[in-house]
XYZ file of C-alpha atoms in Angstrom:
714
model
C 102.820 121.985 124.836
C 105.070 122.776 121.875
C 107.976 121.081 120.145
C 111.395 122.539 119.346
C 109.908 124.388 116.344
C 107.137 125.878 118.543
C 104.510 123.707 116.829
C 101.640 122.399 118.958
C 102.068 118.835 120.227
C 98.688 117.115 120.075
C 97.627 114.133 122.186
C 100.570 114.147 124.537
C 99.733 112.052 127.609
C 99.658 114.331 130.669
C 99.558 113.115 134.276
C 98.762 115.760 136.905
C 99.509 114.957 140.557
C 98.418 117.262 143.387
C 101.355 117.191 145.809
C 99.255 118.018 148.884
C 96.851 115.084 148.652
C 98.266 112.740 146.039
C 95.244 113.122 143.719
C 96.124 112.046 140.160
C 94.398 112.964 136.865
C 95.230 111.725 133.335
C 94.556 113.905 130.289
C 95.629 114.462 126.661
C 96.578 117.735 124.985
C 94.037 119.032 122.458
C 94.503 120.158 118.839
C 96.285 123.296 120.073
C 98.619 121.355 122.375
C 96.738 122.644 125.424
C 95.402 120.981 128.564
C 93.084 122.484 131.182
C 94.949 123.209 134.432
C 92.032 124.764 136.324
C 90.433 123.403 139.501
C 93.638 121.972 140.931
C 95.219 122.420 144.345
C 98.699 123.749 143.699
C 101.550 122.908 143.588
C 100.986 120.236 140.902
C 103.587 117.767 139.687
C 103.178 117.275 135.929
C 104.464 114.384 133.813
C 104.256 114.499 130.016
C 104.824 111.565 127.656
C 104.680 111.411 123.854
C 106.255 108.807 121.625
C 109.235 110.359 119.849
C 109.961 112.921 122.577
C 111.838 112.817 125.851
C 109.524 112.610 128.869
C 109.095 115.951 130.623
C 108.613 116.305 134.396
C 107.967 119.646 136.042
C 106.235 121.313 139.001
C 103.623 124.039 138.515
C 103.086 126.355 141.474
C 100.030 128.328 140.358
C 97.494 128.706 137.529
C 97.633 132.475 137.228
C 99.892 132.440 134.180
C 99.815 130.480 130.977
C 102.489 127.775 131.139
C 104.211 126.849 127.876
C 106.195 123.635 128.122
C 108.532 122.494 125.359
C 109.118 118.835 124.493
C 112.461 117.853 123.036
C 112.775 115.249 120.323
C 114.683 112.107 121.298
C 115.928 111.940 117.680
C 112.742 110.098 116.690
C 109.978 112.645 116.169
C 106.909 110.518 115.476
C 104.055 113.023 115.323
C 101.728 110.380 113.910
C 98.458 111.611 115.365
C 95.451 110.177 113.525
C 91.713 110.874 113.598
C 90.474 108.437 110.944
C 88.423 105.727 112.623
C 89.315 106.946 116.126
C 86.882 107.898 118.894
C 89.196 110.831 119.633
C 92.481 112.064 118.088
C 95.260 109.753 119.244
C 98.660 108.392 118.355
C 98.260 106.122 115.324
C 100.011 103.291 117.183
C 97.086 103.178 119.635
C 94.408 102.846 116.927
C 92.691 99.483 116.451
C 93.132 100.143 112.733
C 96.438 99.974 110.928
C 96.766 103.642 109.988
C 99.582 104.845 107.717
C 100.251 108.565 108.176
C 102.040 110.670 105.562
C 103.201 113.817 107.333
C 103.624 117.301 105.889
C 107.357 116.856 106.267
C 107.244 113.773 104.021
C 105.122 115.618 101.458
C 107.641 118.473 101.391
C 110.637 116.143 101.132
C 109.063 114.487 98.097
C 108.084 117.884 96.597
C 104.708 116.357 95.700
C 102.238 118.777 94.112
C 99.152 116.549 94.114
C 97.931 113.228 95.446
C 98.948 111.376 92.269
C 102.600 112.441 92.705
C 102.592 111.484 96.381
C 100.920 108.058 96.216
C 103.012 106.928 93.247
C 105.819 106.247 95.755
C 103.727 104.381 98.358
C 103.805 100.639 99.030
C 100.955 98.460 97.697
C 99.576 101.287 95.569
C 99.556 101.502 91.779
C 98.643 104.564 89.769
C 96.796 104.095 86.476
C 96.976 107.167 84.234
C 94.878 108.432 81.354
C 96.036 111.658 79.727
C 92.437 112.796 79.181
C 90.527 111.239 82.087
C 93.171 111.637 84.807
C 94.747 109.163 87.236
C 93.215 106.458 89.429
C 94.468 104.237 92.240
C 94.756 100.507 92.871
C 95.076 99.791 96.615
C 95.836 96.182 97.625
C 94.516 95.207 94.189
C 91.183 97.009 94.743
C 90.178 99.636 92.192
C 89.442 103.295 92.852
C 85.663 102.749 92.877
C 86.095 100.905 96.204
C 88.377 103.491 97.828
C 86.807 106.389 99.680
C 88.611 109.735 99.509
C 87.846 112.219 102.265
C 88.889 115.776 103.033
C 88.550 116.359 106.772
C 86.101 113.466 106.872
C 83.867 114.701 104.021
C 83.626 112.441 100.923
C 85.141 113.739 97.688
C 82.544 113.451 94.915
C 82.827 113.363 91.126
C 83.453 109.723 90.161
C 82.516 110.533 86.595
C 84.428 107.571 85.175
C 84.284 105.423 88.305
C 87.277 106.925 90.092
C 88.487 110.153 91.667
C 91.136 111.891 89.545
C 94.096 112.074 91.937
C 95.776 114.857 89.966
C 92.883 117.160 90.953
C 93.564 116.767 94.693
C 96.115 119.470 95.428
C 98.359 119.250 98.504
C 99.325 122.871 99.172
C 96.751 123.149 101.999
C 97.165 119.615 103.431
C 98.722 119.041 106.858
C 98.921 115.237 106.654
C 97.228 112.231 105.044
C 95.839 109.165 106.820
C 95.487 105.868 104.953
C 93.528 102.872 106.225
C 93.707 99.844 103.938
C 90.856 97.358 103.886
C 87.130 97.576 104.492
C 85.980 100.653 106.418
C 82.328 100.301 105.405
C 81.002 100.289 108.978
C 82.414 103.760 109.641
C 82.328 105.313 106.159
C 79.703 103.386 104.200
C 79.535 102.648 100.510
C 82.708 103.029 98.379
C 84.927 102.249 101.411
C 85.235 98.458 100.963
C 88.837 98.800 99.753
C 90.025 101.467 102.162
C 89.918 105.135 103.135
C 92.300 107.979 102.322
C 91.624 111.018 104.503
C 93.307 114.348 103.671
C 93.556 116.566 106.756
C 93.817 120.286 106.021
C 96.074 122.732 107.848
C 95.002 124.832 110.797
C 96.385 128.213 111.744
C 98.620 127.334 114.710
C 100.345 130.673 115.350
C 99.126 133.427 117.646
C 99.708 136.281 115.248
C 99.413 137.260 111.605
C 101.438 134.928 109.415
C 101.661 133.912 105.791
C 103.815 132.641 102.997
C 104.259 132.101 99.292
C 105.604 129.154 97.316
C 106.705 128.781 93.701
C 107.566 125.627 91.761
C 109.200 125.224 88.345
C 109.919 122.001 86.464
C 111.596 122.041 83.064
C 108.954 119.811 81.449
C 106.701 122.869 81.487
C 105.278 122.954 85.021
C 104.805 126.370 86.688
C 103.084 126.529 90.101
C 102.535 129.314 92.615
C 100.501 129.430 95.806
C 100.116 131.518 98.933
C 98.554 131.401 102.385
C 97.754 133.805 105.198
C 96.700 133.065 108.754
C 95.447 135.127 111.636
C 94.556 134.252 115.203
C 92.776 136.569 117.615
C 91.671 135.278 120.994
C 89.314 132.393 120.135
C 89.147 132.983 116.385
C 91.420 131.264 113.839
C 91.412 132.187 110.137
C 93.431 130.626 107.329
C 93.205 131.516 103.635
C 95.159 129.837 100.837
C 95.099 129.697 97.062
C 97.217 128.974 94.041
C 97.622 128.382 90.331
C 99.220 125.334 88.731
C 100.051 125.483 85.042
C 101.445 122.779 82.731
C 102.019 123.598 79.072
C 102.075 120.007 77.723
C 104.802 117.468 77.025
C 105.596 114.821 74.415
C 108.291 112.177 74.363
C 109.347 113.224 70.852
C 109.510 116.970 70.205
C 108.015 117.330 66.724
C 106.625 120.862 67.136
C 103.151 119.321 66.751
C 100.060 120.918 68.266
C 99.019 117.780 70.143
C 100.883 116.444 73.183
C 101.262 113.050 74.838
C 100.547 114.781 78.173
C 97.878 117.426 77.687
C 98.275 121.077 78.740
C 96.561 121.783 82.035
C 95.685 124.815 84.112
C 94.366 124.577 87.655
C 93.205 127.137 90.222
C 92.633 126.193 93.878
C 91.422 128.139 96.909
C 90.545 127.438 100.534
C 89.070 129.457 103.402
C 88.976 127.983 106.919
C 87.452 129.762 109.915
C 87.428 128.280 113.430
C 85.668 129.812 116.406
C 85.770 128.629 120.017
C 82.777 129.208 122.305
C 83.964 127.871 125.652
C 83.854 124.110 125.001
C 82.139 124.321 121.616
C 84.381 124.596 118.543
C 82.918 125.497 115.147
C 84.862 125.268 111.890
C 83.554 126.552 108.584
C 85.508 125.669 105.469
C 85.136 126.243 101.722
C 87.253 124.668 98.987
C 87.308 125.602 95.313
C 89.071 123.926 92.388
C 88.932 124.775 88.670
C 90.827 122.418 86.371
C 91.149 122.826 82.578
C 92.767 120.236 80.286
C 93.238 121.152 76.609
C 93.472 118.413 73.977
C 94.684 120.049 70.773
C 94.396 118.314 67.413
C 96.899 118.302 64.586
C 96.529 120.860 61.799
C 93.662 120.033 59.443
C 92.434 121.367 56.089
C 95.845 121.736 54.420
C 96.778 122.941 51.833
C 93.697 125.158 51.348
C 92.918 125.841 54.966
C 94.476 125.501 58.403
C 92.385 124.769 61.466
C 92.351 122.581 64.550
C 89.638 120.797 66.529
C 90.541 121.507 70.155
C 88.740 119.872 73.056
C 88.488 121.589 76.439
C 87.740 119.420 79.494
C 86.903 121.655 82.449
C 86.261 120.387 85.971
C 84.943 122.542 88.799
C 84.669 121.459 92.441
C 83.128 123.609 95.162
C 82.786 122.141 98.651
C 81.387 123.802 101.764
C 81.692 122.197 105.190
C 80.609 122.963 108.753
C 82.191 121.031 111.596
C 81.064 121.323 115.216
C 82.711 119.624 118.176
C 81.376 119.744 121.724
C 83.134 117.892 124.543
C 80.434 117.180 127.124
C 83.061 116.274 129.705
C 86.516 114.707 129.728
C 85.087 111.376 128.505
C 82.016 112.175 126.403
C 82.170 113.986 123.090
C 79.897 114.692 120.187
C 80.580 116.186 116.788
C 78.654 117.066 113.677
C 79.763 117.469 110.083
C 77.539 118.977 107.424
C 78.634 119.544 103.834
C 77.296 120.498 100.436
C 79.478 119.593 97.460
C 79.189 120.597 93.812
C 81.022 118.953 90.920
C 80.844 119.885 87.242
C 82.670 118.269 84.324
C 82.275 120.154 81.062
C 83.525 119.201 77.605
C 83.527 121.626 74.685
C 85.097 121.298 71.257
C 86.226 124.365 69.328
C 87.122 124.885 65.697
C 90.248 127.048 65.865
C 91.385 129.049 62.860
C 95.186 128.717 62.876
C 95.626 131.719 60.589
C 93.866 134.473 62.563
C 93.701 132.386 65.833
C 89.958 132.920 66.255
C 87.801 130.026 67.458
C 84.140 129.058 67.676
C 82.190 126.188 69.173
C 81.746 123.107 67.010
C 78.289 122.808 65.465
C 78.181 119.056 66.218
C 76.081 118.635 69.403
C 77.892 115.388 70.325
C 81.089 117.433 70.753
C 79.727 119.078 73.915
C 78.583 117.819 77.279
C 78.142 119.058 80.844
C 77.764 116.640 83.744
C 76.940 117.845 87.248
C 76.818 116.124 90.620
C 75.378 117.612 93.811
C 75.821 115.974 97.210
C 74.329 116.841 100.587
C 76.143 115.126 103.436
C 75.573 115.076 107.189
C 77.252 113.023 109.894
C 76.607 113.056 113.632
C 78.755 111.093 116.088
C 78.465 110.660 119.853
C 81.143 108.721 121.692
C 82.683 107.900 125.016
C 86.484 107.835 124.961
C 87.766 107.365 128.490
C 91.498 106.725 128.450
C 91.479 104.214 131.288
C 87.938 102.937 130.695
C 87.064 99.278 130.203
C 84.134 100.163 127.938
C 84.017 102.923 125.340
C 81.491 103.274 122.566
C 80.443 105.284 119.528
C 77.049 105.929 117.959
C 76.642 107.619 114.611
C 74.171 108.774 112.002
C 75.124 109.512 108.396
C 72.965 110.955 105.612
C 74.161 111.166 102.028
C 72.123 112.229 99.005
C 73.660 112.535 95.537
C 72.025 113.924 92.410
C 73.467 113.821 88.915
C 72.495 115.239 85.558
C 74.055 115.591 82.125
C 73.808 114.525 78.527
C 75.820 111.396 79.293
C 73.591 110.472 82.235
C 70.410 109.126 80.637
C 70.218 111.990 78.126
C 70.073 114.797 80.646
C 67.547 113.341 83.079
C 68.072 114.024 86.780
C 68.773 110.921 88.848
C 69.404 110.667 92.570
C 70.623 108.052 95.043
C 70.211 108.369 98.789
C 72.130 106.447 101.430
C 71.007 106.877 105.040
C 72.833 104.956 107.750
C 73.195 104.379 111.453
C 76.354 102.814 112.861
C 77.693 101.827 116.241
C 80.735 100.216 117.807
C 81.877 99.196 121.274
C 85.454 99.207 122.475
C 86.056 96.647 125.197
C 89.309 96.389 127.170
C 89.170 93.297 129.379
C 92.818 93.983 130.213
C 94.922 97.074 129.602
C 96.850 95.507 126.706
C 93.823 94.193 124.783
C 91.242 96.202 122.832
C 88.294 94.533 121.094
C 86.057 96.676 118.905
C 83.006 95.111 117.203
C 80.903 97.391 115.015
C 77.812 97.331 112.847
C 76.190 99.566 110.251
C 72.668 99.506 108.917
C 71.918 101.491 105.773
C 68.850 102.322 103.772
C 69.734 102.837 100.112
C 67.031 104.303 97.874
C 68.013 102.067 94.934
C 69.393 98.876 96.504
C 68.709 96.787 99.575
C 71.807 97.114 101.726
C 72.800 94.265 104.051
C 73.670 94.701 107.691
C 77.423 95.380 107.705
C 79.459 94.046 110.665
C 83.121 94.483 111.566
C 85.526 93.311 114.238
C 88.912 94.818 115.089
C 91.375 93.622 117.721
C 94.467 95.355 119.084
C 96.793 93.500 121.438
C 99.950 94.999 122.933
C 101.948 91.814 123.373
C 104.759 93.815 124.941
C 106.062 97.374 124.922
C 107.792 96.552 121.640
C 105.250 94.305 119.852
C 101.665 95.102 118.842
C 99.330 92.739 116.991
C 96.146 93.627 115.084
C 93.426 91.575 113.421
C 90.518 92.943 111.377
C 87.401 91.709 109.654
C 84.955 93.889 107.776
C 82.078 93.356 105.421
C 81.633 95.783 102.558
C 78.802 97.032 100.388
C 78.818 99.282 97.327
C 75.760 100.335 95.387
C 76.355 101.129 91.707
C 76.985 104.792 91.025
C 74.896 107.038 88.822
C 77.397 106.684 86.001
C 77.324 102.881 86.082
C 73.524 102.873 86.056
C 72.642 105.631 83.603
C 75.725 106.520 81.509
C 75.017 107.195 77.842
C 78.309 108.038 76.104
C 78.343 107.824 72.315
C 80.750 109.680 70.030
C 83.404 108.853 67.441
C 85.619 107.229 70.096
C 83.164 105.852 72.673
C 80.083 103.628 72.614
C 79.170 103.001 76.263
C 75.876 102.587 78.092
C 75.058 102.142 81.749
C 73.174 99.132 83.034
C 70.174 99.615 85.321
C 70.060 95.844 85.975
C 73.351 95.858 87.905
C 73.591 94.168 91.282
C 75.276 95.893 94.215
C 78.738 94.711 95.246
C 79.231 92.878 98.537
C 82.610 91.992 100.003
C 84.490 90.497 102.946
C 87.902 91.696 104.103
C 90.328 90.110 106.575
C 93.748 91.330 107.661
C 96.258 90.602 110.371
C 99.334 92.698 111.067
C 102.015 93.280 113.656
C 104.309 96.132 114.637
C 107.675 95.597 116.276
C 109.372 98.709 117.698
C 112.856 98.939 119.104
C 113.280 102.432 120.530
C 116.503 103.719 122.039
C 117.625 107.227 122.846
C 119.407 107.648 119.504
C 117.511 105.472 117.078
C 114.271 103.658 116.308
C 113.727 100.454 114.333
C 110.188 99.626 113.302
C 109.029 96.549 111.330
C 105.417 96.046 110.170
C 104.410 92.757 108.458
C 100.805 92.155 107.363
C 98.694 89.778 105.265
C 95.252 90.491 103.793
C 92.404 88.762 101.951
C 89.561 90.501 100.110
C 86.711 88.817 98.207
C 84.061 90.767 96.269
C 80.846 89.327 94.849
C 79.212 90.980 91.826
C 82.098 93.400 91.322
C 81.183 95.917 88.626
C 83.394 96.099 85.532
C 83.189 97.670 82.084
C 82.977 94.900 79.456
C 82.356 94.583 75.736
C 78.934 93.359 74.697
C 78.369 91.828 71.270
C 81.050 91.308 68.637
C 84.384 93.068 68.804
C 83.564 95.011 65.640
C 80.685 96.746 67.425
C 83.030 98.324 69.966
C 80.021 98.504 72.314
C 80.647 98.475 76.049
C 78.418 98.330 79.098
C 78.784 97.707 82.826
C 78.432 94.109 84.004
C 78.804 92.261 87.290
C 81.926 90.130 87.722
C 80.969 86.829 89.357
C 83.830 86.901 91.873
C 86.881 89.065 92.524
C 89.618 88.204 95.043
C 92.714 90.114 96.051
C 95.118 88.860 98.677
C 98.757 89.175 99.527
C 101.403 90.181 102.014
C 103.075 93.458 102.853
C 106.214 94.306 104.813
C 107.251 97.788 105.879
C 110.449 98.725 107.715
C 111.548 102.052 109.174
C 114.837 103.185 110.665
C 115.404 106.581 112.268
C 118.558 107.905 113.899
C 118.871 111.564 114.780
C 118.629 113.354 111.430
C 118.534 110.221 109.262
C 115.368 108.380 108.185
C 115.080 105.265 106.029
C 111.841 103.580 104.957
C 111.323 100.517 102.804
C 108.318 98.447 101.782
C 107.579 95.278 99.862
C 104.271 93.790 98.838
C 103.193 90.791 96.805
C 99.562 91.017 95.712
C 97.490 88.485 93.816
C 94.228 89.182 91.971
C 91.682 86.629 90.790
C 88.611 87.189 88.571
C 85.796 85.030 87.258
C 83.301 86.524 84.801
C 79.705 85.556 84.141
C 79.275 83.782 80.794
C 82.969 83.233 80.027
C 84.770 79.986 79.278
C 88.049 78.867 80.800
C 89.545 79.429 84.233
C 92.048 81.844 85.669
C 94.834 81.614 88.208
C 95.868 84.295 90.640
C 97.735 87.074 88.871
C 100.569 87.948 91.262
C 102.514 91.184 91.137
C 105.237 92.638 93.416
C 106.240 96.179 94.215
C 109.098 97.616 96.257
C 109.569 101.143 97.537
C 112.316 102.835 99.528
C 113.092 106.345 100.702
C 115.758 108.016 102.777
C 116.445 111.519 103.933
C 119.304 113.033 105.888
C 119.534 116.519 107.355
C 122.969 117.973 107.997
C 122.316 120.010 111.167
C 125.143 122.543 110.820
C 123.793 123.909 107.548
C 120.178 122.665 107.855
C 120.496 120.931 104.478
C 118.356 117.884 103.639
C 118.997 115.234 100.988
C 116.013 113.010 100.087
C 115.833 110.015 97.727
C 112.667 108.114 96.721
C 112.374 105.007 94.556
C 109.471 102.711 93.621
C 109.615 99.474 91.606
C 106.296 98.349 90.100
C 106.672 94.708 89.093
C 105.186 92.906 86.114
C 101.416 92.758 86.396
C 99.519 89.785 84.903
C 95.919 90.479 83.841
C 93.109 88.266 82.531
C 90.930 89.820 79.844
C 87.839 88.654 77.968
C 88.200 87.875 74.265
C 85.506 88.306 71.612
C 84.586 84.593 71.912
C 84.057 85.044 75.695
C 87.219 83.117 76.534
C 89.822 84.405 78.988
C 93.386 85.224 77.985
C 96.366 86.048 80.213
C 98.530 89.108 79.425
C 101.502 90.732 81.157
C 101.944 94.451 81.831
C 105.576 95.583 81.909
C 107.428 96.587 85.066
C 109.068 99.967 85.637
C 110.948 101.937 88.310
C 110.612 105.576 89.362
C 113.432 107.436 91.160
C 113.424 110.984 92.594
C 116.301 112.871 94.243
C 116.159 116.332 95.761
C 118.046 118.659 98.105
C 116.489 121.366 100.272
C 118.215 124.199 102.095
C 116.650 126.201 104.932
C 117.621 129.790 105.724
C 116.670 132.390 108.344
C 115.118 130.038 110.925
C 113.351 128.082 108.161
C 111.572 131.145 106.834
C 113.163 130.664 103.415
C 113.404 127.159 101.926
C 115.086 126.441 98.596
C 114.575 122.977 97.122
C 115.717 121.433 93.858
C 116.312 118.042 92.337
C 115.645 115.437 89.669
C 112.304 113.763 88.954
C 112.094 110.421 87.126
C 115.852 109.928 87.185
C 115.672 106.742 85.055
C 113.810 108.596 82.267
C 110.759 106.274 82.223
C 108.062 107.353 79.779
C 106.143 104.443 78.220
C 105.526 100.820 79.232
C 103.588 98.084 77.437
C 100.260 97.428 79.122
C 96.934 95.734 78.487
C 93.830 97.524 79.620
C 92.805 96.836 83.213
C 90.232 99.588 83.312
C 87.857 97.421 81.268
C 87.108 93.736 81.395
C 87.664 93.378 77.660
C 90.817 94.086 75.682
C 93.277 92.094 73.637
C 95.577 94.748 72.223
C 98.621 96.103 73.995
C 99.253 99.808 74.259
C 102.223 101.913 75.257
C 100.835 103.434 78.420
C 102.331 106.756 79.505
C 103.649 106.515 83.073
C 106.152 109.359 83.160
C 107.248 112.545 81.391
C 110.898 111.648 81.224
C 113.754 112.919 83.353
C 113.264 116.485 84.555
C 114.742 119.087 86.888
C 112.728 121.148 89.363
C 113.232 124.142 91.624
C 110.954 125.125 94.502
C 111.080 128.255 96.677
C 109.099 128.787 99.899
C 108.966 131.974 101.953
C 107.230 132.096 105.353
C 106.714 135.268 107.349
């Protein structure tokens, strides 16, 4: 099964009826859009249904030739297939979880280069940026330490400062992104109490040699280039991709200084993906590589007798290797295995650079250098029953995760390790066709902390063909990371120690949501309201210890943390026009051990909207994206252990771009304006630490800029 662009249509519902005896069989197309047509008595009457396409009915008279059937879009092409949390790949609307899918088409329309760019326009998400440490995410008020990032189901490691740097997750090899908000600890374990973001990489879908190149230029100093090549031969699929992203630094005021507000950055990425089919068994071997270098240059020193600079290089290397095996036992039973070994290195070196002859040498101060390494071995085995018309389905799983870390800043170079070994199970019960009830449980053995039994309950009810209701409850657990336990970071700007007396975080999450769909031949209206409540005990935060003059920080447990709120998303699609809008109002509440005074909920709104229109005669697309981040109240600890309320400023980001397709979409030219409103700095109070009383002008944008992107596919 293919669409109008000859792309595979996955998980289309196929009904096969033998005309001679009336026998009927229900199946779904696989990842290649295929369905097995063997062992039938022909002729066979076939019916195909997929949301967003016209139904297709046809009669097949024999199985001697390969039949390729094409589905036509009914002006609403909703290829929202999801795998996150599902027993088998399925339409996201049928998942018991509320899954938001960002398609490749949406990524291209936004011209997003990395995950930071992309998520900055999403509802109920806030990006916090640090020009040296990178960018982190707040999701429904929960910080990045409680959000699990996956690539094809494998955890992304390297939470050196408690979060994954979103700017290091490149999108050139990503097919789509699946986002599940709220606790997913039963399925994905520690770090998933706030949600899961799963990046799904591209497969080679074409039956012959293919490839392409892409270049990107932005006049703030961004120069990107990447390429890919794919090859398919019989049962073997190969895809190779790689690229270089270069940014030469930017400052709000051009003073010809050596230092920049936004630091120069160079990044290399590469991916190799090999899939092999052995009858029913499918094996996929994948390797990812990323090398990221950020240069922090100092101002000229030593004048008038000398001229030198103290330049700091922060280099991050990620190397991930993954093996995925999937074996369908029959049409209902399936098992799969994922094994991965991940390496992460963060290296800091400071150089003394002679600005006369441009030579440089390493600083003689040993505190100016550090190398931190993390190694993770990961294995996950899942066995499930996923019968489409079954009353009972189930899933059993085993997950093993062992992480080791070493470095000068981790207990003075000692090697420390944390193991997390879990079993999990869930049952899907359908007492009636419209109702799905899925309870689940996870039991984990953590080598450093006693983990509780983690339950969950998810309900999906199709009230009618237009209205779907969901309700979810999940308990969460997060053991402190190696950094929070053993960090030792002392230099001229930092005085931070870990805390081996930390308690593990425990949490409870509840959410209810609904989806209302009104689908006609020419348009679709979709409205999704939801409310959520999240409470965390012993949440870990960085707080000042001692007097403010000591500037000494350590990790402490927050007594209680609560985030709750409401979210509303709306979508309208008509032929070549799409409009999306979202609104959320999120409140956060903290109480801290040993402080005086009380806090109220700190409420903050955000609004996002996007539209795109494609003019079919010329194949030209106009896309507009806007995101309003409202004022954000925060409560911070003062030096006398009292609590004080502060307000972070609001700001709005707007992007506009136009893309033109030529030669059957083999050449795509795209250009536009980023940060149309020229936002650069906003007044904020630190939310990354529990203690702060001074406002700063946080950098949130690089000013208005123009970009041009060229893509060539062959």
